[in-house]
mmCIF file of C-alpha atoms in Angstrom:
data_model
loop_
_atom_site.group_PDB
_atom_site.id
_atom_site.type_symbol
_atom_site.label_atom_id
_atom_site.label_comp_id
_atom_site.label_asym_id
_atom_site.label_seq_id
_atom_site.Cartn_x
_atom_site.Cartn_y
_atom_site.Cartn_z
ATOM 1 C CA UNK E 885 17.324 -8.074 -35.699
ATOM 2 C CA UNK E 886 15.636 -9.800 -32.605
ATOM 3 C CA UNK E 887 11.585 -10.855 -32.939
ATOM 4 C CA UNK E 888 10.030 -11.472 -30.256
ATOM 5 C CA UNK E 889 5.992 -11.730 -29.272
ATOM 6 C CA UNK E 890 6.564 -9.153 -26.034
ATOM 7 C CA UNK E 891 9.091 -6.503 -25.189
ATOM 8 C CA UNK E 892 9.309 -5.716 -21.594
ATOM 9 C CA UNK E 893 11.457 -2.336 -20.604
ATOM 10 C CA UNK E 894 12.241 -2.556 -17.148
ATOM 11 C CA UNK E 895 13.067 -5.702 -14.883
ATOM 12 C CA UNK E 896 11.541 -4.000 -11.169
ATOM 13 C CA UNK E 897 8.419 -5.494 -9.859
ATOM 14 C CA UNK E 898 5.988 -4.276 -12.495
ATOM 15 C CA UNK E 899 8.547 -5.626 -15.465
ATOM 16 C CA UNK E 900 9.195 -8.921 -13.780
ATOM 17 C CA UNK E 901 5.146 -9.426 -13.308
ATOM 18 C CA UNK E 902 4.378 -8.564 -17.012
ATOM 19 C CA UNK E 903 7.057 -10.689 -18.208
ATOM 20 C CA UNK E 904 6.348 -13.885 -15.917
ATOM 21 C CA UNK E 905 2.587 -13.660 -16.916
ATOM 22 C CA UNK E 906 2.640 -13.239 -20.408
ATOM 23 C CA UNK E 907 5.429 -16.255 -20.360
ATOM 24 C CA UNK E 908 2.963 -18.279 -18.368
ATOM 25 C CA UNK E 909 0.634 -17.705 -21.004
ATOM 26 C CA UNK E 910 3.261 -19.285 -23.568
ATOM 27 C CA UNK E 911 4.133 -16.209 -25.243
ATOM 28 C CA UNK E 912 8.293 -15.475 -26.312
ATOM 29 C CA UNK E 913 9.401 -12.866 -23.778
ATOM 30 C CA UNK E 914 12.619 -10.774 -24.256
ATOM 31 C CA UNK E 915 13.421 -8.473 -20.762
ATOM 32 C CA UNK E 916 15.759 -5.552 -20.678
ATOM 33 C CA UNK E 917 17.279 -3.548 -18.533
ATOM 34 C CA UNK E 918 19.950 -0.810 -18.191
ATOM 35 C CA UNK E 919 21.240 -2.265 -15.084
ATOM 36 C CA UNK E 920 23.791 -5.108 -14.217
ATOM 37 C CA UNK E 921 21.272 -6.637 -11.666
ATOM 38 C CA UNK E 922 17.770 -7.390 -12.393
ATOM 39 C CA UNK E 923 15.201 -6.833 -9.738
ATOM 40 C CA UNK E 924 14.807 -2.853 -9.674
ATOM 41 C CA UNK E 925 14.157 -1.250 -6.398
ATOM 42 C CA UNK E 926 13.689 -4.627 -4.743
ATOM 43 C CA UNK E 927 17.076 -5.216 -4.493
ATOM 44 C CA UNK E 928 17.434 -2.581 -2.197
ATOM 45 C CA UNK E 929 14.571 -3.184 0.158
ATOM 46 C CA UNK E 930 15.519 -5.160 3.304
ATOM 47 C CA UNK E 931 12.213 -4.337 5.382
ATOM 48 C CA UNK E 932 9.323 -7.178 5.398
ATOM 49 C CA UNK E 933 6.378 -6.235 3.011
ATOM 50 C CA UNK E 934 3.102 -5.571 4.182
ATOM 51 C CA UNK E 935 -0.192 -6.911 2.398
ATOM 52 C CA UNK E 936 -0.911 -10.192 1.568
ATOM 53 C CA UNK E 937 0.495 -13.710 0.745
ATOM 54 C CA UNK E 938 -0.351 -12.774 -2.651
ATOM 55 C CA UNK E 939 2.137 -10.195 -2.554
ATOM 56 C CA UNK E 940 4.878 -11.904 -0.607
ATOM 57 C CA UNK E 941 4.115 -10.028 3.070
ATOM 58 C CA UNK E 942 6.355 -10.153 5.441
ATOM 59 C CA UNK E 943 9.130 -11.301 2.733
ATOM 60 C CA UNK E 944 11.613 -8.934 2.287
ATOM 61 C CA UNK E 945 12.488 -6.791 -0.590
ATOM 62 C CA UNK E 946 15.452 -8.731 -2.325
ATOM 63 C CA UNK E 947 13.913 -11.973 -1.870
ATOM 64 C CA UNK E 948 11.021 -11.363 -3.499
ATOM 65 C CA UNK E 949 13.278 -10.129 -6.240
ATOM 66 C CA UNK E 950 14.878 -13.657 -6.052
ATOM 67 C CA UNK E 951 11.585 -15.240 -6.310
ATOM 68 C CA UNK E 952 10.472 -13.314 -9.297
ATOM 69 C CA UNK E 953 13.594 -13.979 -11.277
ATOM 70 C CA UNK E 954 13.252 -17.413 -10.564
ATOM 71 C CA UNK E 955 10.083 -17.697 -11.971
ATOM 72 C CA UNK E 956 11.136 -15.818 -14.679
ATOM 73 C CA UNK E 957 13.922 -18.046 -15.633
ATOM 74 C CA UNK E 958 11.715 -21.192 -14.983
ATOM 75 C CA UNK E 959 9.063 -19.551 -17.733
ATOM 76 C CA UNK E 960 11.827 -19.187 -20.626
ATOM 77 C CA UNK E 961 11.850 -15.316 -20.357
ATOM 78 C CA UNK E 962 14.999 -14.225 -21.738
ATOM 79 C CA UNK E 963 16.973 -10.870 -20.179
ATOM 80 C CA UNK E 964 19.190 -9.102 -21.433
ATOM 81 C CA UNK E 965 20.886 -6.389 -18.503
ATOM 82 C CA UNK E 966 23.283 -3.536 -19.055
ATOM 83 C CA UNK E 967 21.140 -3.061 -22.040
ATOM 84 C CA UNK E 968 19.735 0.381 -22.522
ATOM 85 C CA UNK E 969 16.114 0.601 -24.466
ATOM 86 C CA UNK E 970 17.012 3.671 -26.552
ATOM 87 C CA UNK E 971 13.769 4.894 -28.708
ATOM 88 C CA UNK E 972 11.083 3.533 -31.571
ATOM 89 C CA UNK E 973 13.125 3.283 -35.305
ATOM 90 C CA UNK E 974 11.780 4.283 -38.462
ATOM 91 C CA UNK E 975 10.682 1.045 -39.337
ATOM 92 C CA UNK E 976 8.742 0.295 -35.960
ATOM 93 C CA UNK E 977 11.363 -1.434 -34.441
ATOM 94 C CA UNK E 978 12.847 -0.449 -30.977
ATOM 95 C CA UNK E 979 16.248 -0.015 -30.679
ATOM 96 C CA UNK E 980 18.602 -1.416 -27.584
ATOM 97 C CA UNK E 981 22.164 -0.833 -27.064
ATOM 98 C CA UNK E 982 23.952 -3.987 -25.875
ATOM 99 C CA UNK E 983 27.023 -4.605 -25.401
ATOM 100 C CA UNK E 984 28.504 -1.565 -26.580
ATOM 101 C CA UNK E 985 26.123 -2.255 -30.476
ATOM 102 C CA UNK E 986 22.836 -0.718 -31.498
ATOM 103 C CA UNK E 987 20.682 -3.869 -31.928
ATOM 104 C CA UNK E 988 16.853 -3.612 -33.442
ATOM 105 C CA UNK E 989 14.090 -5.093 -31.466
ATOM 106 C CA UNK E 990 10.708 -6.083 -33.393
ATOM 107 C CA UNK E 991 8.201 -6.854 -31.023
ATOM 108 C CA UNK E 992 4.558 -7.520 -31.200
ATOM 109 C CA UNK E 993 3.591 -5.946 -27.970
ATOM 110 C CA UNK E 994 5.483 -3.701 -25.558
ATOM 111 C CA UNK E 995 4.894 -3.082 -22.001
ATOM 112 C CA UNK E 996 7.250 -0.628 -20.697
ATOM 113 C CA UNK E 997 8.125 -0.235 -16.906
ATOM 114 C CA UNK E 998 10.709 2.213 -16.576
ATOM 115 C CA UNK E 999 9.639 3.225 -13.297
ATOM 116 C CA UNK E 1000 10.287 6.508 -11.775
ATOM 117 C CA UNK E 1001 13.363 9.477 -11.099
ATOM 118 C CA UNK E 1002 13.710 10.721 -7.568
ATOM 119 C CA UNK E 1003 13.148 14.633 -7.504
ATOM 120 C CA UNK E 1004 16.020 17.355 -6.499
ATOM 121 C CA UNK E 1005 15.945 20.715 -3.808
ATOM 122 C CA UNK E 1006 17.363 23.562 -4.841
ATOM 123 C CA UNK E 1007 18.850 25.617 -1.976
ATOM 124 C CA UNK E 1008 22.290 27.392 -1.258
ATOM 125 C CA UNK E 1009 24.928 24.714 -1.257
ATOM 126 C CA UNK E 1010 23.224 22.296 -2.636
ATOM 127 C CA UNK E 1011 25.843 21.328 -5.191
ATOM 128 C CA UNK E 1012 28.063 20.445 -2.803
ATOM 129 C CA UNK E 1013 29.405 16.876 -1.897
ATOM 130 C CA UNK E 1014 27.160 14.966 1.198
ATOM 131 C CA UNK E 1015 23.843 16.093 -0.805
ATOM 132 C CA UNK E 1016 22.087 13.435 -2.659
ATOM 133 C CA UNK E 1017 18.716 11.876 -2.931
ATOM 134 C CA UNK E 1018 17.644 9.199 -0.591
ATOM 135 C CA UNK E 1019 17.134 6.738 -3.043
ATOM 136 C CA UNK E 1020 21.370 7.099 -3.783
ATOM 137 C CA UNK E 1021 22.336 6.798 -0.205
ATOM 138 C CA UNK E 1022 20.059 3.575 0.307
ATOM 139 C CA UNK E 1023 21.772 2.085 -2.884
ATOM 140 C CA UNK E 1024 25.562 2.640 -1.050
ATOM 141 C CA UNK E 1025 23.521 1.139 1.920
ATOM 142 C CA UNK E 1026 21.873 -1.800 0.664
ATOM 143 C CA UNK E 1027 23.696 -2.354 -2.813
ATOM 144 C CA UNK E 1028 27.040 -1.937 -2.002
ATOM 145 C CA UNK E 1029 27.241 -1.791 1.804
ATOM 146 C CA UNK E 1030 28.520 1.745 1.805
ATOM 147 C CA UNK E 1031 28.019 4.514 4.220
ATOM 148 C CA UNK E 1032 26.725 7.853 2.799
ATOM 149 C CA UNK E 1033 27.875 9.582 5.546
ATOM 150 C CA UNK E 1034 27.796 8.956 9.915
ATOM 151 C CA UNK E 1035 25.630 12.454 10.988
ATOM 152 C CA UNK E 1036 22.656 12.641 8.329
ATOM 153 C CA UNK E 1037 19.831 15.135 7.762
ATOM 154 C CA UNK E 1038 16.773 13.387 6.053
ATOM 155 C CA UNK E 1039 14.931 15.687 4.064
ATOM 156 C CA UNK E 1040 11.264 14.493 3.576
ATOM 157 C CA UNK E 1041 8.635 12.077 6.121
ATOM 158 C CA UNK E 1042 7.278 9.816 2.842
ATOM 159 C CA UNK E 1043 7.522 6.436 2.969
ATOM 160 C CA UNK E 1044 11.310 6.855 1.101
ATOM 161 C CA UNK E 1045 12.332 9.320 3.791
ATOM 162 C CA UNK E 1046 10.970 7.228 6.565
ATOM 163 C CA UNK E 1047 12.401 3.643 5.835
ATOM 164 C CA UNK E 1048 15.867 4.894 4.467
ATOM 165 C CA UNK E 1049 16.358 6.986 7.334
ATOM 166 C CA UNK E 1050 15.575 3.514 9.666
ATOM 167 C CA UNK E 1051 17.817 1.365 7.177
ATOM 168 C CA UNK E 1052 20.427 3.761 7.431
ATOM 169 C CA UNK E 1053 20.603 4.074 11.223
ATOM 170 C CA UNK E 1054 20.478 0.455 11.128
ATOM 171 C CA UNK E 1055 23.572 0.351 9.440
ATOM 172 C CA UNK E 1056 25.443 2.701 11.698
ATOM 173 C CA UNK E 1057 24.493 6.139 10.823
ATOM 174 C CA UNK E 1058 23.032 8.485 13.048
ATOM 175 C CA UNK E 1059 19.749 10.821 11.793
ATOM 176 C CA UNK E 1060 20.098 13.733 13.639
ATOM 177 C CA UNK E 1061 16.682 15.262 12.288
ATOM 178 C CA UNK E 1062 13.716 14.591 9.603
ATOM 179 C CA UNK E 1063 12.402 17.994 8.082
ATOM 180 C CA UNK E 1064 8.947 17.798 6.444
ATOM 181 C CA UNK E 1065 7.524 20.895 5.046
ATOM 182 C CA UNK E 1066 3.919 19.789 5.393
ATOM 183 C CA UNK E 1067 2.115 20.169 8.558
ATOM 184 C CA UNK E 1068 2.222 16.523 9.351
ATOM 185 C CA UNK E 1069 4.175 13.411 8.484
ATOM 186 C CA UNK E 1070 3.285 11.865 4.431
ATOM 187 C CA UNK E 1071 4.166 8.477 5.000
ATOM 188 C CA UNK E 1072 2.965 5.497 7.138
ATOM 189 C CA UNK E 1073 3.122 5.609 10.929
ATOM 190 C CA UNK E 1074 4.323 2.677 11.361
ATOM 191 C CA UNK E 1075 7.454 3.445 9.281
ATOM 192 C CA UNK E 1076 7.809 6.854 11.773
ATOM 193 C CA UNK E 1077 7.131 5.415 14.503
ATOM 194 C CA UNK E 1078 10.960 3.077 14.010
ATOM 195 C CA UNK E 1079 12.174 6.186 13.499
ATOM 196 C CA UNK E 1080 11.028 8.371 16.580
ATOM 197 C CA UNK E 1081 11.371 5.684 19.180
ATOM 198 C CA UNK E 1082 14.889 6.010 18.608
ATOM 199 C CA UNK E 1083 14.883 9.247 19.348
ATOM 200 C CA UNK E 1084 14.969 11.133 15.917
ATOM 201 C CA UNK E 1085 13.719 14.176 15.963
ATOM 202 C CA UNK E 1086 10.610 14.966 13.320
ATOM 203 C CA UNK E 1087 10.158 18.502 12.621
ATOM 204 C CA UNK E 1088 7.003 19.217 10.756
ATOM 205 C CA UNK E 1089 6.463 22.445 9.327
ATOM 206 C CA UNK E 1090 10.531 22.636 8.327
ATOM 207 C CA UNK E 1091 12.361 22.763 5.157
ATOM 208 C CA UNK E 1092 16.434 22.725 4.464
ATOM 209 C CA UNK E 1093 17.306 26.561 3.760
ATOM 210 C CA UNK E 1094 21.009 26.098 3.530
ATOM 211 C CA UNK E 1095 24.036 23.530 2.965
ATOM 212 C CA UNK E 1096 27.129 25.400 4.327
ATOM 213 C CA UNK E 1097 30.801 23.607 4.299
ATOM 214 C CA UNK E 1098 34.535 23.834 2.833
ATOM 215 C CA UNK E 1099 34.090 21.313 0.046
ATOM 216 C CA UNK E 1100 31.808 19.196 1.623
ATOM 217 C CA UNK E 1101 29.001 19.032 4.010
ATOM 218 C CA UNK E 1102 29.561 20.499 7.146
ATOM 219 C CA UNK E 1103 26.716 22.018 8.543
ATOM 220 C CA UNK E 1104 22.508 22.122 7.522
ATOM 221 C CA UNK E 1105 20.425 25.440 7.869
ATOM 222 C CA UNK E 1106 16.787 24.596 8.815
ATOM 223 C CA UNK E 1107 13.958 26.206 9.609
ATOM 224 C CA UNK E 1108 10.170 26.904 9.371
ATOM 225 C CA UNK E 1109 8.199 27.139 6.459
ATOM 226 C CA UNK E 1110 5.165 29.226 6.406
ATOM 227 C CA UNK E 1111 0.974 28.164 4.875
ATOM 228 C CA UNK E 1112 2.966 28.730 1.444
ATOM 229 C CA UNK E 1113 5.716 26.447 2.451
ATOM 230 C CA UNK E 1114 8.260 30.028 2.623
ATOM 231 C CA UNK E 1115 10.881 29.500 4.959
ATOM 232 C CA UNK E 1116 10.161 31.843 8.228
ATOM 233 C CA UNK E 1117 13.158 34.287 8.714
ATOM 234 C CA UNK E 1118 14.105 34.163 12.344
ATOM 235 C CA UNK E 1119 13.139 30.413 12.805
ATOM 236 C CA UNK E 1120 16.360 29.178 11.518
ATOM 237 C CA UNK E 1121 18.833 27.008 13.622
ATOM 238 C CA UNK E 1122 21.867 25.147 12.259
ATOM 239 C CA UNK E 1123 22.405 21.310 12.540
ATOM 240 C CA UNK E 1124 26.255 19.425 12.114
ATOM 241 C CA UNK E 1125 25.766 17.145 10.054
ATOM 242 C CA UNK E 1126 28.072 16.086 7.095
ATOM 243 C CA UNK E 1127 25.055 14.609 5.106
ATOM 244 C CA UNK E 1128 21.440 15.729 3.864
ATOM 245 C CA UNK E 1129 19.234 13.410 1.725
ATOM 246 C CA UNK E 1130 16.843 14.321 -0.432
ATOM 247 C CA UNK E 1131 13.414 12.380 -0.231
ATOM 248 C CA UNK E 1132 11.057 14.648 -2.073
ATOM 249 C CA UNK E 1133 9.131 12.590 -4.393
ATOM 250 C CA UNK E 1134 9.353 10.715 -7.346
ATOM 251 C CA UNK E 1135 8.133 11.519 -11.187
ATOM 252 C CA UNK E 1136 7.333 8.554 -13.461
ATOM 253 C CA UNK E 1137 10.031 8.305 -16.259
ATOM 254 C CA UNK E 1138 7.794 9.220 -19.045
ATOM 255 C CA UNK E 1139 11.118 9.635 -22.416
ATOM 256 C CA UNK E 1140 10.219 6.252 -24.294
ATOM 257 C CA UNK E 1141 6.749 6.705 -23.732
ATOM 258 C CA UNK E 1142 7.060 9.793 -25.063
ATOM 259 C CA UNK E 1143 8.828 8.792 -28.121
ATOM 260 C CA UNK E 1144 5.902 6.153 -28.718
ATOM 261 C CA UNK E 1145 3.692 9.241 -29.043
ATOM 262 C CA UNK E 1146 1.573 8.098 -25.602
ATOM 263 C CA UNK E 1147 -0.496 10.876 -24.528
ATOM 264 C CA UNK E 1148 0.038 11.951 -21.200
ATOM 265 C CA UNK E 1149 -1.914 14.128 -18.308
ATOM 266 C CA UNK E 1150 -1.255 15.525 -15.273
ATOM 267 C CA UNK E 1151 -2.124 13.890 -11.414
ATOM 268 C CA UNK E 1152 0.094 15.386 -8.586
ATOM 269 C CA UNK E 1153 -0.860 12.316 -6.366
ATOM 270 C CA UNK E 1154 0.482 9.700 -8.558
ATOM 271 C CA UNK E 1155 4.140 12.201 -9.579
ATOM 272 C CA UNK E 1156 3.176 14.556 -11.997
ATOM 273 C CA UNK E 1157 3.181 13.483 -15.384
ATOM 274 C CA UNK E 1158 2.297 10.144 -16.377
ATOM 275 C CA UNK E 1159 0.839 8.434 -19.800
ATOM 276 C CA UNK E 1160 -2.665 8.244 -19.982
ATOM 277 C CA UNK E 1161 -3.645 4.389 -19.711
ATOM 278 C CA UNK E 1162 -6.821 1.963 -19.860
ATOM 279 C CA UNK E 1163 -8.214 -0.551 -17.341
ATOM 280 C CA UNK E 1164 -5.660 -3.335 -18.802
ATOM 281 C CA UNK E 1165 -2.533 -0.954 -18.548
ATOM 282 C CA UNK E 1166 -3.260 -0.034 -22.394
ATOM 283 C CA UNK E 1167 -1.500 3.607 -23.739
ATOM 284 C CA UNK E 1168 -3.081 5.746 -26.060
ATOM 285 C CA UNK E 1169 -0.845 3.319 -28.309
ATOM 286 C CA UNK E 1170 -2.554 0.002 -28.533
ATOM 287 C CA UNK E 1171 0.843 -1.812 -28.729
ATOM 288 C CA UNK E 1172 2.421 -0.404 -25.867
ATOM 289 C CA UNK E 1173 1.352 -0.907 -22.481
ATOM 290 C CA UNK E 1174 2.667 0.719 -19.719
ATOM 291 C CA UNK E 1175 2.670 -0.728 -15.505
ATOM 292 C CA UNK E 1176 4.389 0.359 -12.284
ATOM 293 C CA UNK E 1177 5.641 3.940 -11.578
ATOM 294 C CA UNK E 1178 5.120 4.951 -15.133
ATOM 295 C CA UNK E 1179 2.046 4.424 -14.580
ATOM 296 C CA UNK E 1180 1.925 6.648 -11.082
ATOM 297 C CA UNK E 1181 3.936 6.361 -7.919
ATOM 298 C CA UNK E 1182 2.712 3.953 -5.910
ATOM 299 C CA UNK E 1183 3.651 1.096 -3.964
ATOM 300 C CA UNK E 1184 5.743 -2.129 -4.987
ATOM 301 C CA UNK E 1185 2.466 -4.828 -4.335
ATOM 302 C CA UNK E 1186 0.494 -2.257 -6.671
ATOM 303 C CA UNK E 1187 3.559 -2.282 -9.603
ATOM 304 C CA UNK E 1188 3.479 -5.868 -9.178
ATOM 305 C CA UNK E 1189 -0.431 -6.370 -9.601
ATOM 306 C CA UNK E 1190 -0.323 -3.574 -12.699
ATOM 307 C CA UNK E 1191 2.620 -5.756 -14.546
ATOM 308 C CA UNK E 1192 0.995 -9.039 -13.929
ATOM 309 C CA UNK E 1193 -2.321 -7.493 -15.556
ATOM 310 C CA UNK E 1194 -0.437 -5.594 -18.672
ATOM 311 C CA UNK E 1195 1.234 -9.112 -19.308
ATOM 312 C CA UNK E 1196 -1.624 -11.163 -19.405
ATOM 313 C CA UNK E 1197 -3.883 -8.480 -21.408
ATOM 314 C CA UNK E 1198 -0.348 -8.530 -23.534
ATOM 315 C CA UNK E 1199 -0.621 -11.891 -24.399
ATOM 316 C CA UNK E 1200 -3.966 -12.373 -24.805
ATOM 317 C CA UNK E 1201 -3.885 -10.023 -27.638
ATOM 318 C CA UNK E 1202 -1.067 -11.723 -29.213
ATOM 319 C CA UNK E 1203 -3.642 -14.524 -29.364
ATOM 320 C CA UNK E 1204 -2.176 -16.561 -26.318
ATOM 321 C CA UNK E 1205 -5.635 -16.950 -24.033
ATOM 322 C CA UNK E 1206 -5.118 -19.610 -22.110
ATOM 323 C CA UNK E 1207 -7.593 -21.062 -19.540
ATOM 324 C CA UNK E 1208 -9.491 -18.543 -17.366
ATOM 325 C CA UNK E 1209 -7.206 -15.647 -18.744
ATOM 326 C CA UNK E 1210 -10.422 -12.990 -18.711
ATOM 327 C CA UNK E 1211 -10.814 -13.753 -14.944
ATOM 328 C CA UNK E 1212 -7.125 -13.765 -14.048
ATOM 329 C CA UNK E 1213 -7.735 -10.351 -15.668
ATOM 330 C CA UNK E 1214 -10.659 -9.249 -14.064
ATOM 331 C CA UNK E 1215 -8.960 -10.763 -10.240
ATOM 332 C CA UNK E 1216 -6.510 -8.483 -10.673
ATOM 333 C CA UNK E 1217 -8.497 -5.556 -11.645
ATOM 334 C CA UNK E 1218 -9.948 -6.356 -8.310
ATOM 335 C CA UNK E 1219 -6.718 -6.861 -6.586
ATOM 336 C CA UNK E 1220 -5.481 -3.389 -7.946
ATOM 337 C CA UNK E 1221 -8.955 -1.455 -6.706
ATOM 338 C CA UNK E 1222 -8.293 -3.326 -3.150
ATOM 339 C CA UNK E 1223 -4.457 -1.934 -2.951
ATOM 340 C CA UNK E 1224 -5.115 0.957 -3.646
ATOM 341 C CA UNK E 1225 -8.175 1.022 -1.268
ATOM 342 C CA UNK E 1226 -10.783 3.954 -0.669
ATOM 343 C CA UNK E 1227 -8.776 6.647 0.308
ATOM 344 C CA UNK E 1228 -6.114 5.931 -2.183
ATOM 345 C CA UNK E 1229 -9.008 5.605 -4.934
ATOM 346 C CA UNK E 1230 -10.272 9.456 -4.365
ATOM 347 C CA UNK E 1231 -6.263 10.687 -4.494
ATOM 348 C CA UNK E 1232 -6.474 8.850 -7.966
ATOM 349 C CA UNK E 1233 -8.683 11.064 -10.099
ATOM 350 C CA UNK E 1234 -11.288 12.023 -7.263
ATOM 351 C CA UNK E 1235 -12.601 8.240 -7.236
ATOM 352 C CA UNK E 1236 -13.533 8.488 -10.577
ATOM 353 C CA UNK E 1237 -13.793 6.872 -13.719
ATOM 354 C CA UNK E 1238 -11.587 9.135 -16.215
ATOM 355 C CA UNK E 1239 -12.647 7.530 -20.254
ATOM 356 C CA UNK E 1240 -11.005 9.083 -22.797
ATOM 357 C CA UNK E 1241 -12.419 8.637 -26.275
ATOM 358 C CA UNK E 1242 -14.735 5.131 -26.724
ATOM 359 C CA UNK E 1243 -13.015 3.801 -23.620
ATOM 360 C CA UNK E 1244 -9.747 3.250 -25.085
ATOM 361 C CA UNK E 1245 -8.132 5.549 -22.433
ATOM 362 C CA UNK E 1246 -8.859 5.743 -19.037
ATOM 363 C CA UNK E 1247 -7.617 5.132 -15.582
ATOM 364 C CA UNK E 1248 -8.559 2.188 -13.056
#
């Protein structure tokens, strides 16, 4: 059996943040993750960040990751990758498969940060090869300098959508269109604006109908979509492409919470369904804490800020305080409000305070 002070589930932004900050404050960190490269979604990002020097702007995406894994090697956090967090034991312990054994975990704290699943379309054809999810394609992209496929139709105008459809033209592929079903384009402008100065076409207002082909892609059905986002008949038109990506959200990855018995709700802005949390990234299970798109979709800076605050609240209640620990806390409470900014704020719960029972559960 392994003790440790902290368990952290997930080494993306959020994981890398809680871990780094509870190490700082000298507690014994053990990191795990089911993949062969720590780092998360960073690893795929080669666009500069926006926001501040706090949060690395205008560094890109894999170098922050380098940074952060530097830091967390300097600290003494110890990782353990291609390791798979599996569920809560009997006896309290949490166990891990590694390298191909079932290994118990006793930890005095957990902060999980299993981030989030990219959602499917279901539609004629759908199943066949030359559809997958954005996030997929930008992995062959970025991860292992793979083409998806040359003549691409990008399903969605997020923020995913948007830079994966600019990444991938970067690396050779042409988008021949961008359907979004909503009435205007989700993500930020900027992002858009790459897109349509090179001449993509945005069509607003437009879903995928149809994937038609003889074992693969060969050919996308689009068309309009009416105020209950129904496809128009008579609007359709056909587009060759031997590709269509899927960028239609993400839903927090909510199965170990679940097995720690954290309560959950509902907030369509932040994914769907998501484990209720406190101010400090506390579950409705005082020893698990949870950060990053578990927590709600958002962006990477925010994940960051949420892991760096569930690590040092971690710690702290493992009796590691620290200097100034309460306002390190209470900065990043700050930082987390400013991120997320006034708009943001009223998608999240209507700009309000949500307390569940004596404060122990409630949202930022």
């Amino acid at each position: 059996m392994r003790v440790t002070d902290l368990l952290v589930v997930g080494a993306g932004p959020a994981g890398l943040g809680a871990a780094i900050e509870a190490a700082r404050l000298g507690a014994k960190v053990l990191l795990v993750d089911e993949n062969l490269k720590a780092g998360g979604q960073l690893y795929k990002q080669i666009h500069k960040f926006f926001g501040s020097g706090a949060h690395y702007a205008g560094t890109r995406g894999f170098q922050i990751a380098d940074i952060l894994l530097g830091q967390a090697e300097e600290l003494g956090v110890e990782t353990w990758l291609d390791t798979r967090a599996l569920g809560l034991l009997d006896d309290g312990t949490v166990a891990v498969l590694r390298k191909g054994k079932v290994e118990p975990v006793k930890a005095g704290k957990i902060i999980l940060a299993t981030g989030a699943k990219e959602n499917a379309l279901a539609f004629p054809g759908w199943t066949l090869p030359g559809v997958m999810t954005a996030g997929a394609a930008q992995t062959f992209s970025n991860v292992h300098g793979t083409l998806a496929g040359k003549r691409i139709l990008m399903v969605g105008s997020g923020n995913v959508g948007l830079i994966v459809s600019y990444q991938l033209m970067q690396a050779g592929a042409e988008i021949c269109a961008l359907v979004e079903a909503a009435p205007q384009i989700t993500g930020y402008l900027v992002h858009a604006g790459k897109i349509q100065r090179a001449g993509v076409p945005v069509y607003t207002g437009h879903t995928v109908v149809e994937a038609r082909g003889t074992g693969e892609v060969e050919e996308a059905v689009i068309a309009q979509v009416d105020e209950r986002f129904q496809p128009i008949p008579g609007t359709e038109r056909a587009l060759a492409v031997d590709t269509i990506l899927l960028a239609v959200g993400l839903n927090p990855r909510t199965e170990l919470a679940a097995m720690f018995r954290c309560q959950t709700t509902y907030e369509g802005a932040l994914g769907g369904i998501l484990p209720v949390h406190d101010g400090w990234m506390r579950s409705t299970n005082p020893d698990i804490y949870v950060c990053g798109d578990l927590a709600g979709v958002e962006e990477a800076n925010t994940a960051l800020e949420e892991g760096r605050l569930a690590g040092v609240h971690a710690a702290c209640a493992l009796g590691y305080h620290g200097e100034q620990a309460q306002e390190k806390m209470n900065a990043l409470r700050e930082s987390l409000r400013s991120l997320r900014g006034g708009a943001h704020a009223l998608r999240r719960l209507s700009g309000k305070e949500r307390v569940i029972e004596k404060g122990e559960s409630a949202y930022v």
